Amino acid sequence: MKKIWLLLLLLLILIFFCTLQKMDKLTLTAPAATKTATVVTIPLEAHIIEYVIQQTPKGYRLSGNFRNTIQQNELSALFDAQNTKLNIGNTSTNEALLEKGSISLTKKIIPHFVKEYKNGKIRYSNEVLIVEGEVNSYEAKHQMQKLLAASPIASKNNTKVVLEKKPIDFVISYTEQRNILSGHFTDKTQENALQAAFKRADAPVTASALSEDAKLLDFGGIGLTEKILPHFAQNYTEGEISYRDKVLTVKGKAKNEAAMREMEKLLGSANIPTKNFTSIDKEYLQRIADAQKAREEAKLAQENRRLTEEKETLERKSAEQARLEEEKKRAEAEKERRVQEEQAQLAREEAAQKAAQEQKAKANILQLLQVENIEFNTAKSTLTSRGRATVDKLASILKKYPEVHIEIAGHTDSDGDEAFNQKLSQARVDTVKKELVSQGVSPQRLRAKGYGESKPLVPNTTDENKQKNRRVEINIIGE
């Protein structure tokens, strides 16, 4: 008997020692005196969450296995903060899964990922976080590597750097005496095209400091320059046409207002970015006016002084009247411009105020529905006391933001008849809408839509998932 008690004591001590050492498995062997050994294996398995964030043409998509929806919502909220949308796709939750810091690292890299990456993907599998995609600079890739290296989580940076080709650039300096062409082109064909345009305008050009680089690209600068060169050469006394950073800029002095307006028209019809800094050459206009006046005076000199003085007086009055009318037009145009600017500013302020109200309302509604649900009695469209209290709070939020319009979206699980579920979801949202209207919310601000079982959040495979799918969502919509 004493031997049995002694063996039992030794067995308890062995179990206690193994527990302290956190062994993955514990093997117990009966005493040798029994002549038969019994092996008991206790596995301690640990499964890790896994997920993928995939960039798509319509935004970003999340799929994978998580501990709970809180982890998914944390990622979704961070994408909202970057003014983009994370669509939650094929996901599941299991509280038995472990999370070893990958969510924190993913949240840390998301702002840089959204800003810099194309065709990107963030994947966490087998306890390794992998970043894939394309960036247009080595600095962007190095920044991602720095963010990953700052975390103890195992990671891989499979980022590809795709450098954007630089555009050609050139400058045409023009005066009535000399034209100079300089710049960097893809090949001689582009230089020859510009020189040919000068020849068509009967304006000889001198090439200076030209170079060719096959890596440079023309994004439309040559074609537009060929189009405007004849008008530029014939109607400008001096100026410059430059193409830098994909923008074509015209500077100079036009011979008259009609020439300036024609240049505005040519540039306005272009399909590439342009800038126009054209002004009228007043000295040129004065020279023309002086020449005209001299001719008139020479002609009038043949007549008597009286006729000459009367005509000069008439011309001065006409010029003064024209000047006054021009000043009046400019004043009216300036007044109209100020009115338009004030109206535009008012419209921007109203839009910003409306957007801010919608954002605040959305935040308040989201905060409310994260804590409380709009509950109904089972298989009915009548609100529970808790559901009615939640609707009361929702009404208070909507009355606080009277410009906000919402959609009340009702959803069910897939249990029961589909037609019944559709009818039940519509009846429930109609109940919510009626309750909101009864509390002073305008019905024009409310849209009630029942979706039945057509839009589940998660597969209707468990009671927990079905409970998640039985919901009423509140979505901010336009007017």
Coordinates of C-alpha atoms in Angstrom, one line a residue:
M1 CA 0.0 0.0 0.0
K2 CA 2.8 2.4 0.9
K3 CA 4.5 1.7 -2.5
I4 CA 1.3 2.7 -4.3
W5 CA 1.0 6.0 -2.5
L6 CA 4.6 6.7 -3.2
L7 CA 4.2 6.1 -6.9
L8 CA 1.1 8.3 -7.0
L9 CA 3.1 11.1 -5.3
L10 CA 5.9 10.8 -7.9
L11 CA 3.3 11.0 -10.7
L12 CA 1.8 14.2 -9.4
I13 CA 5.3 15.8 -9.0
L14 CA 6.1 14.9 -12.6
I15 CA 2.8 16.4 -13.9
F16 CA 3.5 19.6 -12.0
F17 CA 7.0 19.9 -13.4
C18 CA 5.8 19.5 -17.0
T19 CA 3.2 22.2 -16.6
L20 CA 5.8 24.7 -15.4
Q21 CA 8.0 24.0 -18.4
K22 CA 5.0 24.7 -20.9
M23 CA 5.7 21.5 -22.8
D24 CA 4.0 21.0 -26.2
K25 CA 2.9 17.5 -25.1
L26 CA 3.0 15.5 -21.9
T27 CA 3.8 11.8 -21.9
L28 CA 3.0 9.8 -18.8
T29 CA 4.3 6.2 -18.3
A30 CA 2.9 3.9 -15.6
P31 CA 5.4 2.4 -13.0
A32 CA 7.5 -0.5 -14.3
A33 CA 6.2 -2.7 -11.5
T34 CA 2.9 -2.9 -13.5
K35 CA 4.9 -4.5 -16.4
T36 CA 2.6 -2.7 -19.0
A37 CA 3.2 1.0 -20.1
T38 CA 0.3 3.3 -21.0
V39 CA 1.3 6.5 -23.1
V40 CA -1.0 9.5 -22.9
T41 CA -0.3 12.4 -25.5
I42 CA -1.8 15.9 -24.9
P43 CA -1.3 18.1 -28.0
L44 CA -1.3 21.9 -27.5
E45 CA -2.0 23.1 -31.1
A46 CA -2.1 26.9 -31.9
H47 CA -3.6 28.2 -35.1
I48 CA -2.8 31.7 -36.4
I49 CA -5.0 34.1 -38.3
E50 CA -4.4 34.5 -42.0
Y51 CA -5.6 37.2 -44.4
V52 CA -5.1 39.0 -47.8
I53 CA -5.6 42.6 -48.7
Q54 CA -5.8 42.8 -52.6
Q55 CA -5.8 46.0 -54.6
T56 CA -8.4 45.9 -57.4
P57 CA -9.6 48.4 -60.1
K58 CA -12.5 49.3 -57.8
G59 CA -10.5 49.7 -54.6
Y60 CA -9.3 47.1 -52.0
R61 CA -10.7 43.7 -51.0
L62 CA -10.1 41.9 -47.7
S63 CA -10.4 38.1 -47.3
G64 CA -9.1 35.6 -44.7
N65 CA -9.6 34.1 -41.2
F66 CA -9.8 36.3 -38.1
R67 CA -10.4 36.0 -34.4
N68 CA -13.3 38.4 -34.6
T69 CA -14.9 41.2 -36.6
I70 CA -13.1 43.8 -34.5
Q71 CA -9.9 43.0 -36.3
Q72 CA -11.6 43.4 -39.7
N73 CA -13.2 46.7 -38.7
E74 CA -9.8 48.1 -37.5
L75 CA -8.4 47.5 -41.0
S76 CA -11.5 48.9 -42.7
A77 CA -11.4 52.0 -40.5
L78 CA -7.8 52.7 -41.5
F79 CA -8.7 52.5 -45.2
D80 CA -11.6 55.0 -44.5
A81 CA -9.0 57.3 -43.0
Q82 CA -7.1 57.2 -46.3
N83 CA -10.3 58.3 -48.2
T84 CA -10.6 54.9 -49.9
K85 CA -12.8 51.8 -49.4
L86 CA -11.9 48.3 -48.1
N87 CA -14.5 45.8 -49.2
I88 CA -14.8 42.8 -46.9
G89 CA -15.1 39.7 -49.0
N90 CA -14.8 36.0 -48.0
T91 CA -13.9 36.2 -44.3
S92 CA -14.6 34.1 -41.2
T93 CA -14.0 34.5 -37.5
N94 CA -12.9 32.1 -34.8
E95 CA -11.9 33.1 -31.3
A96 CA -9.6 30.1 -31.1
L97 CA -7.3 31.7 -33.6
L98 CA -4.2 33.6 -32.4
E99 CA -3.0 37.0 -33.5
K100 CA 0.8 37.6 -33.0
G101 CA 1.1 41.3 -33.9
S102 CA 0.4 41.2 -37.6
I103 CA -2.7 43.5 -37.4
S104 CA -0.6 46.2 -35.8
L105 CA 2.1 45.9 -38.5
T106 CA -0.5 45.9 -41.3
K107 CA -2.1 49.1 -39.8
K108 CA 1.3 50.7 -39.7
I109 CA 2.1 50.1 -43.4
I110 CA -1.4 50.8 -44.9
P111 CA -1.0 54.6 -45.3
H112 CA 2.2 54.2 -47.3
F113 CA 0.7 51.2 -49.2
V114 CA -2.4 53.1 -50.3
K115 CA -0.4 56.2 -51.3
E116 CA 2.4 54.6 -53.3
Y117 CA 1.4 51.1 -54.5
K118 CA -0.2 49.9 -57.7
N119 CA -1.4 46.3 -58.2
G120 CA -0.6 45.9 -54.5
K121 CA -1.2 43.0 -52.1
I122 CA -0.6 42.5 -48.3
R123 CA -0.7 38.9 -47.4
Y124 CA -0.2 37.3 -43.9
S125 CA 0.2 33.5 -44.0
N126 CA 2.3 31.0 -42.0
E127 CA 3.3 33.8 -39.6
V128 CA 4.9 35.9 -42.4
L129 CA 3.6 39.2 -43.7
I130 CA 4.3 39.6 -47.4
V131 CA 4.0 42.9 -49.3
E132 CA 3.7 42.9 -53.1
G133 CA 3.1 45.5 -55.8
E134 CA 4.6 48.2 -57.9
V135 CA 6.0 51.7 -56.9
N136 CA 7.5 54.4 -59.1
S137 CA 10.6 55.1 -57.0
Y138 CA 13.2 53.3 -55.0
E139 CA 12.5 55.6 -52.1
A140 CA 9.0 54.2 -51.8
K141 CA 10.3 50.7 -51.7
H142 CA 12.9 51.5 -49.1
Q143 CA 10.3 53.2 -47.0
M144 CA 8.2 50.0 -47.0
Q145 CA 11.3 48.0 -46.0
K146 CA 12.0 50.4 -43.2
L147 CA 8.4 50.0 -41.9
L148 CA 8.6 46.2 -42.0
A149 CA 12.0 46.1 -40.4
A150 CA 10.8 48.1 -37.4
S151 CA 8.5 45.2 -36.4
P152 CA 9.5 41.9 -34.9
I153 CA 7.0 40.2 -37.2
A154 CA 8.6 38.1 -39.9
S155 CA 8.1 39.8 -43.3
K156 CA 9.0 39.9 -47.0
N157 CA 9.1 42.9 -49.3
N158 CA 8.4 41.8 -52.8
T159 CA 7.9 45.3 -54.1
K160 CA 8.9 46.1 -57.7
V161 CA 10.2 49.5 -58.8
V162 CA 8.7 50.7 -62.1
L163 CA 10.4 54.0 -63.0
E164 CA 8.3 56.4 -65.1
K165 CA 9.9 57.7 -68.2
K166 CA 10.7 61.4 -68.4
P167 CA 9.1 63.7 -71.0
I168 CA 11.0 65.6 -73.6
D169 CA 11.5 69.3 -73.0
F170 CA 12.3 72.2 -75.3
V171 CA 12.2 76.0 -75.6
I172 CA 11.5 78.2 -78.6
S173 CA 12.7 81.8 -78.0
Y174 CA 11.1 84.1 -80.6
T175 CA 11.6 87.7 -81.7
E176 CA 10.9 89.4 -85.0
Q177 CA 14.7 89.3 -85.7
R178 CA 15.7 85.8 -84.5
N179 CA 14.2 82.4 -83.4
I180 CA 16.2 79.9 -81.3
L181 CA 15.2 76.3 -80.7
S182 CA 16.8 74.3 -77.8
G183 CA 16.0 71.3 -75.7
H184 CA 16.0 67.5 -75.3
F185 CA 14.2 65.3 -77.7
T186 CA 13.6 61.5 -78.4
D187 CA 15.1 61.8 -81.9
K188 CA 15.8 64.0 -84.8
T189 CA 12.3 63.5 -86.1
Q190 CA 10.8 65.8 -83.4
E191 CA 13.4 68.5 -84.0
N192 CA 12.7 68.4 -87.8
A193 CA 9.0 68.6 -87.2
L194 CA 9.4 71.9 -85.3
Q195 CA 11.8 73.4 -87.8
A196 CA 9.4 72.5 -90.6
A197 CA 6.6 74.4 -88.8
F198 CA 8.9 77.4 -88.7
K199 CA 9.4 77.2 -92.4
R200 CA 5.7 77.0 -93.0
A201 CA 5.4 80.2 -91.0
D202 CA 8.2 81.8 -93.1
A203 CA 10.3 82.3 -89.9
P204 CA 13.8 80.9 -90.0
V205 CA 15.0 79.2 -86.8
T206 CA 18.4 78.6 -85.3
A207 CA 19.0 75.3 -83.4
S208 CA 21.1 75.5 -80.2
A209 CA 22.0 73.0 -77.4
L210 CA 19.9 70.2 -78.8
S211 CA 20.2 66.6 -77.6
E212 CA 18.5 63.2 -78.3
D213 CA 17.6 60.5 -75.8
A214 CA 15.5 57.5 -76.8
K215 CA 14.3 57.1 -73.3
L216 CA 12.4 60.5 -73.4
L217 CA 8.7 60.5 -74.3
D218 CA 6.6 63.1 -76.1
F219 CA 3.2 63.4 -74.4
G220 CA 1.7 65.7 -77.1
G221 CA 4.0 68.8 -76.9
I222 CA 5.3 68.5 -80.5
G223 CA 1.9 68.2 -82.1
L224 CA 0.4 71.2 -80.2
T225 CA 3.5 73.3 -80.9
E226 CA 3.3 72.5 -84.6
K227 CA -0.4 73.7 -84.5
I228 CA 0.3 77.0 -82.8
L229 CA 3.6 78.0 -84.3
P230 CA 2.2 79.7 -87.5
H231 CA -0.1 81.9 -85.5
F232 CA 2.7 82.5 -82.9
A233 CA 5.3 83.5 -85.5
Q234 CA 2.9 85.8 -87.5
N235 CA 1.1 87.5 -84.7
Y236 CA 3.6 87.9 -81.8
T237 CA 6.3 90.5 -81.7
E238 CA 8.3 88.5 -79.2
G239 CA 7.8 85.5 -76.9
E240 CA 8.6 81.9 -75.9
I241 CA 7.0 78.5 -76.3
S242 CA 8.3 76.0 -73.7
Y243 CA 7.4 72.4 -73.0
R244 CA 8.5 71.1 -69.5
D245 CA 7.1 68.5 -67.2
K246 CA 4.3 67.6 -69.7
V247 CA 3.0 71.2 -69.7
L248 CA 3.2 73.5 -72.7
T249 CA 3.6 77.2 -71.8
V250 CA 3.2 80.2 -74.1
K251 CA 4.6 83.6 -73.0
G252 CA 4.9 86.8 -75.1
K253 CA 3.4 89.9 -76.6
A254 CA 0.6 89.6 -79.2
K255 CA 0.2 92.3 -81.8
N256 CA -3.4 92.8 -80.9
E257 CA -6.3 91.5 -78.8
A258 CA -7.6 89.3 -81.7
A259 CA -4.3 87.5 -81.9
M260 CA -4.3 87.0 -78.1
R261 CA -7.8 85.6 -78.2
E262 CA -6.9 83.2 -81.0
M263 CA -4.0 81.8 -79.0
E264 CA -6.4 81.3 -76.1
K265 CA -8.7 79.4 -78.4
L266 CA -5.9 77.2 -79.8
L267 CA -4.6 76.3 -76.3
G268 CA -8.1 75.8 -75.0
S269 CA -8.8 73.1 -77.5
A270 CA -5.6 71.2 -76.7
N271 CA -5.8 67.8 -75.0
I272 CA -2.6 68.3 -72.9
P273 CA -2.0 70.7 -70.0
T274 CA -1.2 74.3 -71.1
K275 CA -0.4 77.7 -69.6
N276 CA -0.8 81.0 -71.3
F277 CA 0.9 84.2 -70.3
T278 CA 0.2 86.4 -73.3
S279 CA -0.3 90.1 -73.2
I280 CA -0.8 92.7 -75.9
D281 CA 2.3 94.6 -77.1
K282 CA 1.2 98.1 -76.4
E283 CA 4.4 99.6 -77.9
Y284 CA 3.7 97.8 -81.2
L285 CA 0.1 99.1 -81.2
Q286 CA 1.4 102.5 -80.5
R287 CA 3.8 102.3 -83.4
I288 CA 1.0 101.2 -85.7
A289 CA -1.2 104.0 -84.4
D290 CA 1.5 106.5 -84.9
A291 CA 2.1 105.4 -88.5
Q292 CA -1.6 105.6 -89.2
K293 CA -1.7 109.0 -87.7
A294 CA 1.2 110.3 -89.7
R295 CA -0.5 109.1 -92.9
E296 CA -3.6 110.9 -91.9
E297 CA -1.8 114.1 -91.0
A298 CA 0.0 114.0 -94.3
K299 CA -3.3 113.8 -96.1
L300 CA -4.9 116.4 -94.0
A301 CA -2.0 118.7 -94.6
Q302 CA -3.2 119.2 -98.1
E303 CA -6.4 120.6 -96.7
N304 CA -6.9 123.8 -94.9
R305 CA -6.1 124.2 -91.1
R306 CA -9.7 124.5 -90.2
L307 CA -10.6 121.1 -91.6
T308 CA -7.5 119.6 -90.0
E309 CA -8.3 121.0 -86.6
E310 CA -11.9 119.8 -86.7
K311 CA -10.9 116.3 -87.7
E312 CA -8.2 116.1 -85.0
T313 CA -10.7 117.3 -82.4
L314 CA -13.2 114.7 -83.5
E315 CA -10.6 111.9 -83.3
R316 CA -9.6 113.0 -79.8
K317 CA -13.2 112.9 -78.6
S318 CA -13.7 109.5 -80.2
A319 CA -10.6 108.1 -78.6
E320 CA -11.6 109.4 -75.2
Q321 CA -15.1 107.9 -75.6
A322 CA -13.6 104.6 -76.6
R323 CA -11.3 104.7 -73.6
L324 CA -14.2 105.5 -71.2
E325 CA -16.2 102.7 -72.7
E326 CA -13.3 100.3 -72.4
E327 CA -12.8 101.3 -68.8
K328 CA -16.5 100.8 -68.1
K329 CA -16.4 97.3 -69.7
R330 CA -13.3 96.4 -67.6
A331 CA -15.1 97.7 -64.4
E332 CA -18.2 95.7 -65.2
A333 CA -16.1 92.6 -66.0
E334 CA -14.2 92.9 -62.8
K335 CA -17.5 93.3 -60.9
E336 CA -18.9 90.2 -62.5
R337 CA -15.7 88.3 -61.8
R338 CA -15.9 89.2 -58.1
V339 CA -19.6 88.2 -58.0
Q340 CA -18.8 84.8 -59.6
E341 CA -15.9 84.3 -57.2
E342 CA -18.1 85.0 -54.2
Q343 CA -20.8 82.7 -55.5
A344 CA -18.3 79.9 -56.1
Q345 CA -16.8 80.4 -52.6
L346 CA -20.3 80.3 -51.1
A347 CA -21.0 77.1 -53.0
R348 CA -17.7 75.5 -51.8
E349 CA -18.4 76.5 -48.2
E350 CA -22.0 75.0 -48.4
A351 CA -20.6 71.8 -49.9
A352 CA -17.9 71.6 -47.3
Q353 CA -20.4 72.2 -44.5
K354 CA -22.7 69.5 -45.9
A355 CA -19.9 67.0 -46.2
A356 CA -18.8 67.8 -42.7
Q357 CA -22.4 67.2 -41.4
E358 CA -22.6 63.9 -43.3
Q359 CA -19.2 62.8 -41.9
K360 CA -20.3 63.7 -38.3
A361 CA -23.6 62.0 -38.8
K362 CA -22.0 58.9 -40.2
A363 CA -19.6 58.8 -37.3
N364 CA -22.4 59.2 -34.7
I365 CA -24.5 56.5 -36.4
L366 CA -21.6 54.1 -36.7
Q367 CA -20.7 54.7 -33.1
L368 CA -24.4 54.1 -32.1
L369 CA -24.8 50.9 -34.1
Q370 CA -21.4 49.5 -32.9
V371 CA -22.8 49.6 -29.4
E372 CA -26.5 49.0 -29.9
N373 CA -28.7 47.1 -32.4
I374 CA -32.1 47.9 -33.9
E375 CA -33.8 44.8 -32.5
F376 CA -37.2 43.4 -33.4
N377 CA -39.3 40.7 -31.9
T378 CA -38.6 37.3 -33.4
A379 CA -40.0 36.8 -37.0
K380 CA -42.0 40.1 -36.6
S381 CA -41.6 43.7 -37.7
T382 CA -42.3 45.2 -34.2
L383 CA -39.5 46.7 -32.3
T384 CA -38.3 45.5 -29.0
S385 CA -38.0 48.0 -26.2
R386 CA -34.2 48.1 -26.8
G387 CA -34.7 48.4 -30.5
R388 CA -37.2 51.4 -30.0
A389 CA -34.6 53.0 -27.7
T390 CA -31.9 52.7 -30.4
V391 CA -34.3 54.2 -33.0
D392 CA -35.0 57.1 -30.6
K393 CA -31.2 57.8 -30.4
L394 CA -31.0 57.5 -34.2
A395 CA -33.8 60.1 -34.5
S396 CA -31.9 62.5 -32.3
I397 CA -28.8 62.2 -34.5
L398 CA -30.8 62.8 -37.7
K399 CA -32.5 65.9 -36.2
K400 CA -29.1 67.2 -35.2
Y401 CA -28.0 67.0 -38.8
P402 CA -31.1 68.0 -40.8
E403 CA -29.3 68.0 -44.2
V404 CA -28.3 64.3 -44.0
H405 CA -30.2 61.7 -46.0
I406 CA -30.0 58.0 -45.1
E407 CA -31.0 54.6 -46.4
I408 CA -32.5 52.1 -43.9
A409 CA -31.4 48.7 -45.2
G410 CA -32.9 45.6 -43.7
H411 CA -31.3 42.1 -44.0
T412 CA -32.2 38.6 -42.8
D413 CA -30.5 35.3 -42.6
S414 CA -31.4 32.5 -45.1
D415 CA -33.6 30.5 -42.7
G416 CA -37.2 30.1 -43.9
D417 CA -38.8 31.1 -47.2
E418 CA -37.0 33.7 -49.3
A419 CA -40.2 35.6 -50.1
F420 CA -41.1 35.8 -46.4
N421 CA -37.6 37.0 -45.5
Q422 CA -37.8 39.7 -48.2
K423 CA -41.3 40.8 -47.0
L424 CA -40.1 40.7 -43.3
S425 CA -37.0 42.8 -44.1
Q426 CA -39.1 45.5 -45.9
A427 CA -41.7 45.5 -43.1
R428 CA -39.0 46.1 -40.5
V429 CA -37.3 49.0 -42.3
D430 CA -40.8 50.5 -42.9
T431 CA -41.3 50.3 -39.1
V432 CA -38.0 52.1 -38.5
K433 CA -38.9 54.8 -41.1
K434 CA -42.4 55.3 -39.6
E435 CA -40.9 55.6 -36.1
L436 CA -38.4 58.2 -37.3
V437 CA -41.0 60.2 -39.1
S438 CA -43.2 60.2 -35.9
Q439 CA -40.3 61.8 -34.1
G440 CA -40.0 64.7 -36.5
V441 CA -37.6 63.4 -39.2
S442 CA -38.7 64.4 -42.7
P443 CA -39.7 61.3 -44.8
Q444 CA -38.0 62.9 -47.8
R445 CA -34.7 62.2 -46.0
L446 CA -35.4 58.5 -45.5
R447 CA -35.2 55.6 -47.9
A448 CA -36.3 52.3 -46.6
K449 CA -35.1 49.2 -48.5
G450 CA -35.5 45.6 -47.5
Y451 CA -32.9 43.2 -49.0
G452 CA -34.1 40.0 -47.4
E453 CA -31.4 37.3 -47.4
S454 CA -29.7 38.6 -50.6
K455 CA -26.7 40.4 -49.0
P456 CA -25.3 38.4 -46.1
L457 CA -22.2 39.7 -44.3
V458 CA -21.0 36.2 -43.7
P459 CA -22.1 32.7 -44.8
N460 CA -25.3 31.5 -43.2
T461 CA -23.5 28.4 -41.8
T462 CA -23.6 28.9 -38.1
D463 CA -26.0 30.5 -35.6
E464 CA -23.4 33.2 -34.9
N465 CA -23.2 34.1 -38.6
K466 CA -26.9 34.1 -39.0
Q467 CA -27.2 36.5 -36.1
K468 CA -24.8 38.8 -37.8
N469 CA -26.8 38.6 -41.1
R470 CA -30.0 39.6 -39.2
R471 CA -29.4 43.3 -39.1
V472 CA -30.6 46.8 -40.0
E473 CA -27.9 49.0 -41.5
I474 CA -28.0 52.8 -41.8
N475 CA -26.2 54.2 -44.8
I476 CA -25.6 57.9 -45.7
I477 CA -26.8 58.7 -49.2
G478 CA -27.0 61.8 -51.5
E479 CA -30.1 63.9 -51.8

